[in-house]
mmCIF file of C-alpha atoms in Angstrom:
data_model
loop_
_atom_site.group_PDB
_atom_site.id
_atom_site.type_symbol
_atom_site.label_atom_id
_atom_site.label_comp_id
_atom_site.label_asym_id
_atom_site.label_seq_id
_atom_site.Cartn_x
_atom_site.Cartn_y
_atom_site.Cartn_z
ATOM 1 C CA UNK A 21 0.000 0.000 0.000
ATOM 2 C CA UNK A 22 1.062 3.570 -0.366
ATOM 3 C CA UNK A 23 0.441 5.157 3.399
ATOM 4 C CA UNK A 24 1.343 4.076 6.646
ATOM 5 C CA UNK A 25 -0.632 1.290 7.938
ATOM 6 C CA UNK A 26 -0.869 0.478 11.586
ATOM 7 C CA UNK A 27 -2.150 -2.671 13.326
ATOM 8 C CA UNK A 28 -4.365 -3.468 14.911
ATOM 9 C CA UNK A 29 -7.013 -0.925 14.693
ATOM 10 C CA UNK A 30 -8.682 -1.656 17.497
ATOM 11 C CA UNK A 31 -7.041 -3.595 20.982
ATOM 12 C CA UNK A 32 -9.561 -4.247 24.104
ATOM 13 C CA UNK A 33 -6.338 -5.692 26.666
ATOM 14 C CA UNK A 34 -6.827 -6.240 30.212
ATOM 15 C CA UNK A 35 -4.748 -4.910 33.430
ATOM 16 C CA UNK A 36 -1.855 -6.037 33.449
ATOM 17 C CA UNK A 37 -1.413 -7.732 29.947
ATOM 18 C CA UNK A 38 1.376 -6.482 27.875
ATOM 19 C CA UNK A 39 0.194 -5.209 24.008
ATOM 20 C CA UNK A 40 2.296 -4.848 20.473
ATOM 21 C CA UNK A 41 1.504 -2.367 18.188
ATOM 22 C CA UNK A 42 2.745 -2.356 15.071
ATOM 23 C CA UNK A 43 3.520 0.151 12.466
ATOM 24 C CA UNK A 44 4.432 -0.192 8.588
ATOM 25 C CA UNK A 45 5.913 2.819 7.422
ATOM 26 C CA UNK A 46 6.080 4.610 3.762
ATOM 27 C CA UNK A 47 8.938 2.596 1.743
ATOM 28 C CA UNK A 48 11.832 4.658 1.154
ATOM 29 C CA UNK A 49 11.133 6.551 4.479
ATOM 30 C CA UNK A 50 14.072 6.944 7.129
ATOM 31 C CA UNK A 51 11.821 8.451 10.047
ATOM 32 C CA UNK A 52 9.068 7.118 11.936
ATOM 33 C CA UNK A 53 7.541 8.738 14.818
ATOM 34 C CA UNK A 54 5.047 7.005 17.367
ATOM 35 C CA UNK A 55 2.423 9.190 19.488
ATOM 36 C CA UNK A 56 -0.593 8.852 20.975
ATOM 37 C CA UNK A 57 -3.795 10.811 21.776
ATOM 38 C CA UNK A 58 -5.473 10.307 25.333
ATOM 39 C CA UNK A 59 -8.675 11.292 25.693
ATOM 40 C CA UNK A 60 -9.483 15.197 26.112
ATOM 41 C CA UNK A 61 -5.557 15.570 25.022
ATOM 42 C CA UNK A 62 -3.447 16.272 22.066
ATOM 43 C CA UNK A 63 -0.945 14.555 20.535
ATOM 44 C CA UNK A 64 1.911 13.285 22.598
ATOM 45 C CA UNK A 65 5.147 12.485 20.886
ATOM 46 C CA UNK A 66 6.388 8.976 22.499
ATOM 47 C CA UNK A 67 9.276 8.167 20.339
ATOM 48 C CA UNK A 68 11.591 8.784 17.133
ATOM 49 C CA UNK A 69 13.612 6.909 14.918
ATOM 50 C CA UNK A 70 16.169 7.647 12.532
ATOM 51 C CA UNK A 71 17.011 4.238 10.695
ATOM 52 C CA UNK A 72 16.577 1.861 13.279
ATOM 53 C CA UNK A 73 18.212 3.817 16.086
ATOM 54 C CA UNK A 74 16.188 6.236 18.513
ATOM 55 C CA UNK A 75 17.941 9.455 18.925
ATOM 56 C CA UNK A 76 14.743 10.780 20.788
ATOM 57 C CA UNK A 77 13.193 8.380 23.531
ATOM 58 C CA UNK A 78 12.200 11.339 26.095
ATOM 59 C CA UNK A 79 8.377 10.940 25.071
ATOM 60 C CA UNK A 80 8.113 7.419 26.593
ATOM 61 C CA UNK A 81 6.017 7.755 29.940
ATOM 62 C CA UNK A 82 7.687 5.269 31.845
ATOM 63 C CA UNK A 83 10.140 1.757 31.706
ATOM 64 C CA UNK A 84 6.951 -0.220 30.698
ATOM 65 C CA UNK A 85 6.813 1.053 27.441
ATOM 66 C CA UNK A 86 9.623 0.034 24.692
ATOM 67 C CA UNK A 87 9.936 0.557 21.264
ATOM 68 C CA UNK A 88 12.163 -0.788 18.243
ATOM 69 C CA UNK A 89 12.613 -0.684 14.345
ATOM 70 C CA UNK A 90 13.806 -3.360 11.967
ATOM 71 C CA UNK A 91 15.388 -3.162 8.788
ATOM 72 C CA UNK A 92 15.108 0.648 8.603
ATOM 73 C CA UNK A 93 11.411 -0.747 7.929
ATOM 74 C CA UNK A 94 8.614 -1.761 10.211
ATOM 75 C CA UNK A 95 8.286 -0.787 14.075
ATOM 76 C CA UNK A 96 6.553 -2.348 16.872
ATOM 77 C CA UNK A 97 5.897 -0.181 20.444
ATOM 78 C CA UNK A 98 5.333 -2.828 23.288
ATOM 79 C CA UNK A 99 3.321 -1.704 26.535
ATOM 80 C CA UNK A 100 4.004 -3.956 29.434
ATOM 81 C CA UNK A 101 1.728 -4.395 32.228
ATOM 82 C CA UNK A 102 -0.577 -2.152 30.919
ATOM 83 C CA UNK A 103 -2.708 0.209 32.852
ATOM 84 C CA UNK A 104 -5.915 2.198 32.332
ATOM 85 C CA UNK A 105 -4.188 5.294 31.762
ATOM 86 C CA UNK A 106 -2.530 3.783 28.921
ATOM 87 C CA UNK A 107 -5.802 3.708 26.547
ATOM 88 C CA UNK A 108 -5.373 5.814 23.678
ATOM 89 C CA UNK A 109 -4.950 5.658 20.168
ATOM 90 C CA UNK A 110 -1.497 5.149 19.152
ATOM 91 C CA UNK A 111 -0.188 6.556 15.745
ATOM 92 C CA UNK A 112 2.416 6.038 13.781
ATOM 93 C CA UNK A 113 3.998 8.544 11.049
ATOM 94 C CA UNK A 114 6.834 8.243 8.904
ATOM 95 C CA UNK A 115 8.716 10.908 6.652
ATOM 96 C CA UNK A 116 11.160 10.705 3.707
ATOM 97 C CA UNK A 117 14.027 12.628 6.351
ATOM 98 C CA UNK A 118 13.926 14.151 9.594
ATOM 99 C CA UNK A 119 11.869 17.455 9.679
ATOM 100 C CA UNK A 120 10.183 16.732 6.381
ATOM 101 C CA UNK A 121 6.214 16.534 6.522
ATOM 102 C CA UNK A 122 4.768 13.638 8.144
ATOM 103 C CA UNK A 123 2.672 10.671 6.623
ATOM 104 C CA UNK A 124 0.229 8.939 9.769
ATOM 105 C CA UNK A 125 -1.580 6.040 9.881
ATOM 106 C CA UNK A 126 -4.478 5.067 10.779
ATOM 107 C CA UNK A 127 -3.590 4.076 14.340
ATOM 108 C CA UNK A 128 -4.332 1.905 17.256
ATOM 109 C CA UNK A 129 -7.604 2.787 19.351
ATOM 110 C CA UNK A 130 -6.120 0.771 22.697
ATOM 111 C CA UNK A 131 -8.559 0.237 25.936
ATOM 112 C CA UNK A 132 -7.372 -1.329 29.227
ATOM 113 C CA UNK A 133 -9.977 -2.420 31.081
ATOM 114 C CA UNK B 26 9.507 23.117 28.131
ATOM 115 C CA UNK B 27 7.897 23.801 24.393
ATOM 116 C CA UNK B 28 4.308 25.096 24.572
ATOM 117 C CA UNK B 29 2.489 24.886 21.069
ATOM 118 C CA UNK B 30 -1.553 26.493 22.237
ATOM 119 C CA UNK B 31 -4.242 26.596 19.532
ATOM 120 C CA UNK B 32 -6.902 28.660 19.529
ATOM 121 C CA UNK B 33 -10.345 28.701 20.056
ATOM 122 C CA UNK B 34 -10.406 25.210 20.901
ATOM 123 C CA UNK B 35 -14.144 24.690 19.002
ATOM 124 C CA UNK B 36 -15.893 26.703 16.430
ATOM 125 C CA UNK B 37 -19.617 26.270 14.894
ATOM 126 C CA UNK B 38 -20.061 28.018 11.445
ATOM 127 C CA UNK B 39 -22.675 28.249 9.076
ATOM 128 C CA UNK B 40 -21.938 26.876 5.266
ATOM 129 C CA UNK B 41 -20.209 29.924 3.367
ATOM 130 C CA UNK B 42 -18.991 31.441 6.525
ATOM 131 C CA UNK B 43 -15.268 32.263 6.519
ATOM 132 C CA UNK B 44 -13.302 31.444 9.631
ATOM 133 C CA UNK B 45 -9.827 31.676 11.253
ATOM 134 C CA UNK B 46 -7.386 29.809 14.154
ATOM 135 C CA UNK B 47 -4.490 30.956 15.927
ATOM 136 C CA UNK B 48 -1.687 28.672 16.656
ATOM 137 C CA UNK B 49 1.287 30.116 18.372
ATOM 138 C CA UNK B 50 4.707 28.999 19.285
ATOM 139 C CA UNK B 51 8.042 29.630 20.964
ATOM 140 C CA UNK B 52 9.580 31.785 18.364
ATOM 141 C CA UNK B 53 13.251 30.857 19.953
ATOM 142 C CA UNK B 54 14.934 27.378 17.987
ATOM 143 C CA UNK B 55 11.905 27.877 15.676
ATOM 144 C CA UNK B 56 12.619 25.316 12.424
ATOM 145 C CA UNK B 57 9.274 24.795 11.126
ATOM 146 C CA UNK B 58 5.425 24.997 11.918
ATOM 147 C CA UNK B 59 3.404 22.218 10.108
ATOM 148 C CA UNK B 60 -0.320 22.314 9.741
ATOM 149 C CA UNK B 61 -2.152 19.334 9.665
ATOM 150 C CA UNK B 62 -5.931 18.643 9.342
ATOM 151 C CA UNK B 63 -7.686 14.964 10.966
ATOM 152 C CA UNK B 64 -11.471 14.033 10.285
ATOM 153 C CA UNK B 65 -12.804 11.747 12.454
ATOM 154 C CA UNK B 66 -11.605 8.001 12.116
ATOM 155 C CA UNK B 67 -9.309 9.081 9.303
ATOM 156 C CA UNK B 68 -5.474 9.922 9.836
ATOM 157 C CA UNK B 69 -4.390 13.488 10.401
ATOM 158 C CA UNK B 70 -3.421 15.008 7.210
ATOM 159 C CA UNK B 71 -0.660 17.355 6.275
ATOM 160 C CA UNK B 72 -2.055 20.637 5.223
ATOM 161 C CA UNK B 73 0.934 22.941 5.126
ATOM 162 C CA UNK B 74 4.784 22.894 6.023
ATOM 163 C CA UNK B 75 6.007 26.548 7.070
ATOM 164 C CA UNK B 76 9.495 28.179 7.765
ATOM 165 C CA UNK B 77 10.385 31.319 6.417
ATOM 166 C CA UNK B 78 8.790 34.419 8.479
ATOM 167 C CA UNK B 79 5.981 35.970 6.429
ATOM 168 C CA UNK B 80 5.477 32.812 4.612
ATOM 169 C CA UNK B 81 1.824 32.650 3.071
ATOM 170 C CA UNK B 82 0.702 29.487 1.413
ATOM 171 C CA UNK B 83 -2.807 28.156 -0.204
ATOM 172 C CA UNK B 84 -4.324 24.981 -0.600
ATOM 173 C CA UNK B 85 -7.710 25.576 -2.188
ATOM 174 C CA UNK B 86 -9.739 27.604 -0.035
ATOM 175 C CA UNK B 87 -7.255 27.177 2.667
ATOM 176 C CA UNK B 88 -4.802 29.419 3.286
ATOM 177 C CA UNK B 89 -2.072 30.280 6.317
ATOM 178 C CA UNK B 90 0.423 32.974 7.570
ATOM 179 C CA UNK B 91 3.469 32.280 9.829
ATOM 180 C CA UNK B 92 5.139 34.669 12.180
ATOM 181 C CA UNK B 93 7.919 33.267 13.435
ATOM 182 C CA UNK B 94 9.220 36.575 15.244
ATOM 183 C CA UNK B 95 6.026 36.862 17.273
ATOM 184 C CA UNK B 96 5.488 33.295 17.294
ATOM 185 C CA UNK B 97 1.949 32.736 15.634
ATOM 186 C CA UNK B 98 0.591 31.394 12.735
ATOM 187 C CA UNK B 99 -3.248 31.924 10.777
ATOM 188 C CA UNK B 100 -4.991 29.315 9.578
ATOM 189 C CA UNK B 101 -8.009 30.453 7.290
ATOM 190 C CA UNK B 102 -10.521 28.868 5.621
ATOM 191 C CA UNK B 103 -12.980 30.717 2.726
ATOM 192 C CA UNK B 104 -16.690 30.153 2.439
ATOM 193 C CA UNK B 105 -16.298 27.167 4.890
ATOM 194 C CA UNK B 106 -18.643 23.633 3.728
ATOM 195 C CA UNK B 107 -19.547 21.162 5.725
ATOM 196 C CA UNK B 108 -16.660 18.765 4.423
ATOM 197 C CA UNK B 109 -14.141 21.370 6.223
ATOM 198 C CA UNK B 110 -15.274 19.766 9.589
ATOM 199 C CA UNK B 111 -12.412 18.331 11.066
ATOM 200 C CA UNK B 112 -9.978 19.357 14.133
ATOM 201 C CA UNK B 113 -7.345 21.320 12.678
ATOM 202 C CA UNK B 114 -4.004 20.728 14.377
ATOM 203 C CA UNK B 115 -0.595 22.537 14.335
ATOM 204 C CA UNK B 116 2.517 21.432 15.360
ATOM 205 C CA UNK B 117 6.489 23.081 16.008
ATOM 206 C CA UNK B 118 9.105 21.129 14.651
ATOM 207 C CA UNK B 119 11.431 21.120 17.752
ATOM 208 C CA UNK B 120 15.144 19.749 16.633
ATOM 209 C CA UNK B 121 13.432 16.362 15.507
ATOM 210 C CA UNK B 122 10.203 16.159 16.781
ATOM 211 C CA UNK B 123 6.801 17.943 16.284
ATOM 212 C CA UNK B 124 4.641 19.564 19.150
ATOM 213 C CA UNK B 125 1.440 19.121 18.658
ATOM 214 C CA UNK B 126 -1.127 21.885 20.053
ATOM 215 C CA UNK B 127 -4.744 20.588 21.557
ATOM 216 C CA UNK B 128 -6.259 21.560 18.297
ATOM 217 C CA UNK B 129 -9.250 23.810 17.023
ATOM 218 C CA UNK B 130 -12.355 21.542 16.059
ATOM 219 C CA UNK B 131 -14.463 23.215 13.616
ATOM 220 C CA UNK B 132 -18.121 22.065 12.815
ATOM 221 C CA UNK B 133 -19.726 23.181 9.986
ATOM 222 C CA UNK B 134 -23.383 23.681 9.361
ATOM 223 C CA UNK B 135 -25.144 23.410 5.924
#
């Protein structure tokens, strides 16, 4: 496909369960960002990568959540033990370079009950 | 810490009306101002990418300034339709990340 697709669309998790989301970026495209939306918020930058290293990490709330990036390609973000304040929906964006417009997915509506 | 506030946060228009939102910014390490625009269950779209102060750029009947001395930018939209209803979102570029404000949602009424 041509835009950034995220999956799944929709994850109902319970307290405590850890959750992957998963992000497939524009080909050709060296940065993908993940944020998320909470409800009544705006968007939150989590995390950034460049290739498949993460210069910026400082949006990640706390140690439960972890991100990577494969093959300069697809990217997962991993919640551990999740809690209630983690439902949101998670996107995902990707750009051709850093600080070139942004291309987001669909994203993730997540709900911890 | 980088505060990005939009402004107002809703608006209700009637079809045809002609509106305006305020986004403004910390004008110090300013490299760019990006506009985006997200309709319900769709992804946010990318309506304009801004940098140079005075900058003025059009997209159909949507149009937006940039001040980066002041630290504001104008969006505008001309003889608004219902189809314009969205929340319209703007965002600093802050060395490699964008900072999203709360957003302006904008209803509009045949």
């Amino acid at each position: 496909g041509a835009g950034v697709s995220q999956s799944p669309s929709n994850k109902v998790t319970e307290k405590g369960k850890d959750v992957e989301l998963r992000c497939d970026p524009i080909s050709g495209h060296t940065a993908l960002y993940w944020y998320r939306q909470s409800l009544g918020q705006g968007l939150e930058f989590l995390i950034y990568f460049q290739g498949n290293s993460a210069p910026d990490k400082s949006g990640l709330p706390s140690d439960r959540f972890s991100a990577e990036r494969t093959g300069g390609s697809v990217s997962t973000l991993t919640i551990q033990r999740t809690q209630q304040e983690d439902s949101a929906v998670y996107l995902c964006a990707s750009s051709f370079k850093q600080r070139s417009e942004q291309f987001f997915g669909p994203g993730t509506r997540l709900t911890v009950l | 810490i980088l505060n990005v506030e939009q402004s107002p946060q809703s608006l209700h228009v009637q079809e045809g009306d002609s509106t305006n939102f305020t986004c403004s910014f910390p004008s110090s390490n300013f490299y760019a101002l990006h506009w985006y625009r997200w309709e319900t269950a769709k992804s946010p779209e990318a309506l304009f990418v801004m940098t140079l102060n005075g900058d003025e750029k059009k997209k159909g009947r949507i149009s937006a300034t940039l001040n980066t001395k002041e630290g504001y930018s104008y969006l505008y939209i001309k003889g608004s339709q219902p189809e314009d209803s969205a929340t319209y979102l703007c965002a600093s570029l802050n060395t490699d990340k964008l900072i999203f404000g709360t957003g302006t949602r904008l209803q509009v009424f045949p």
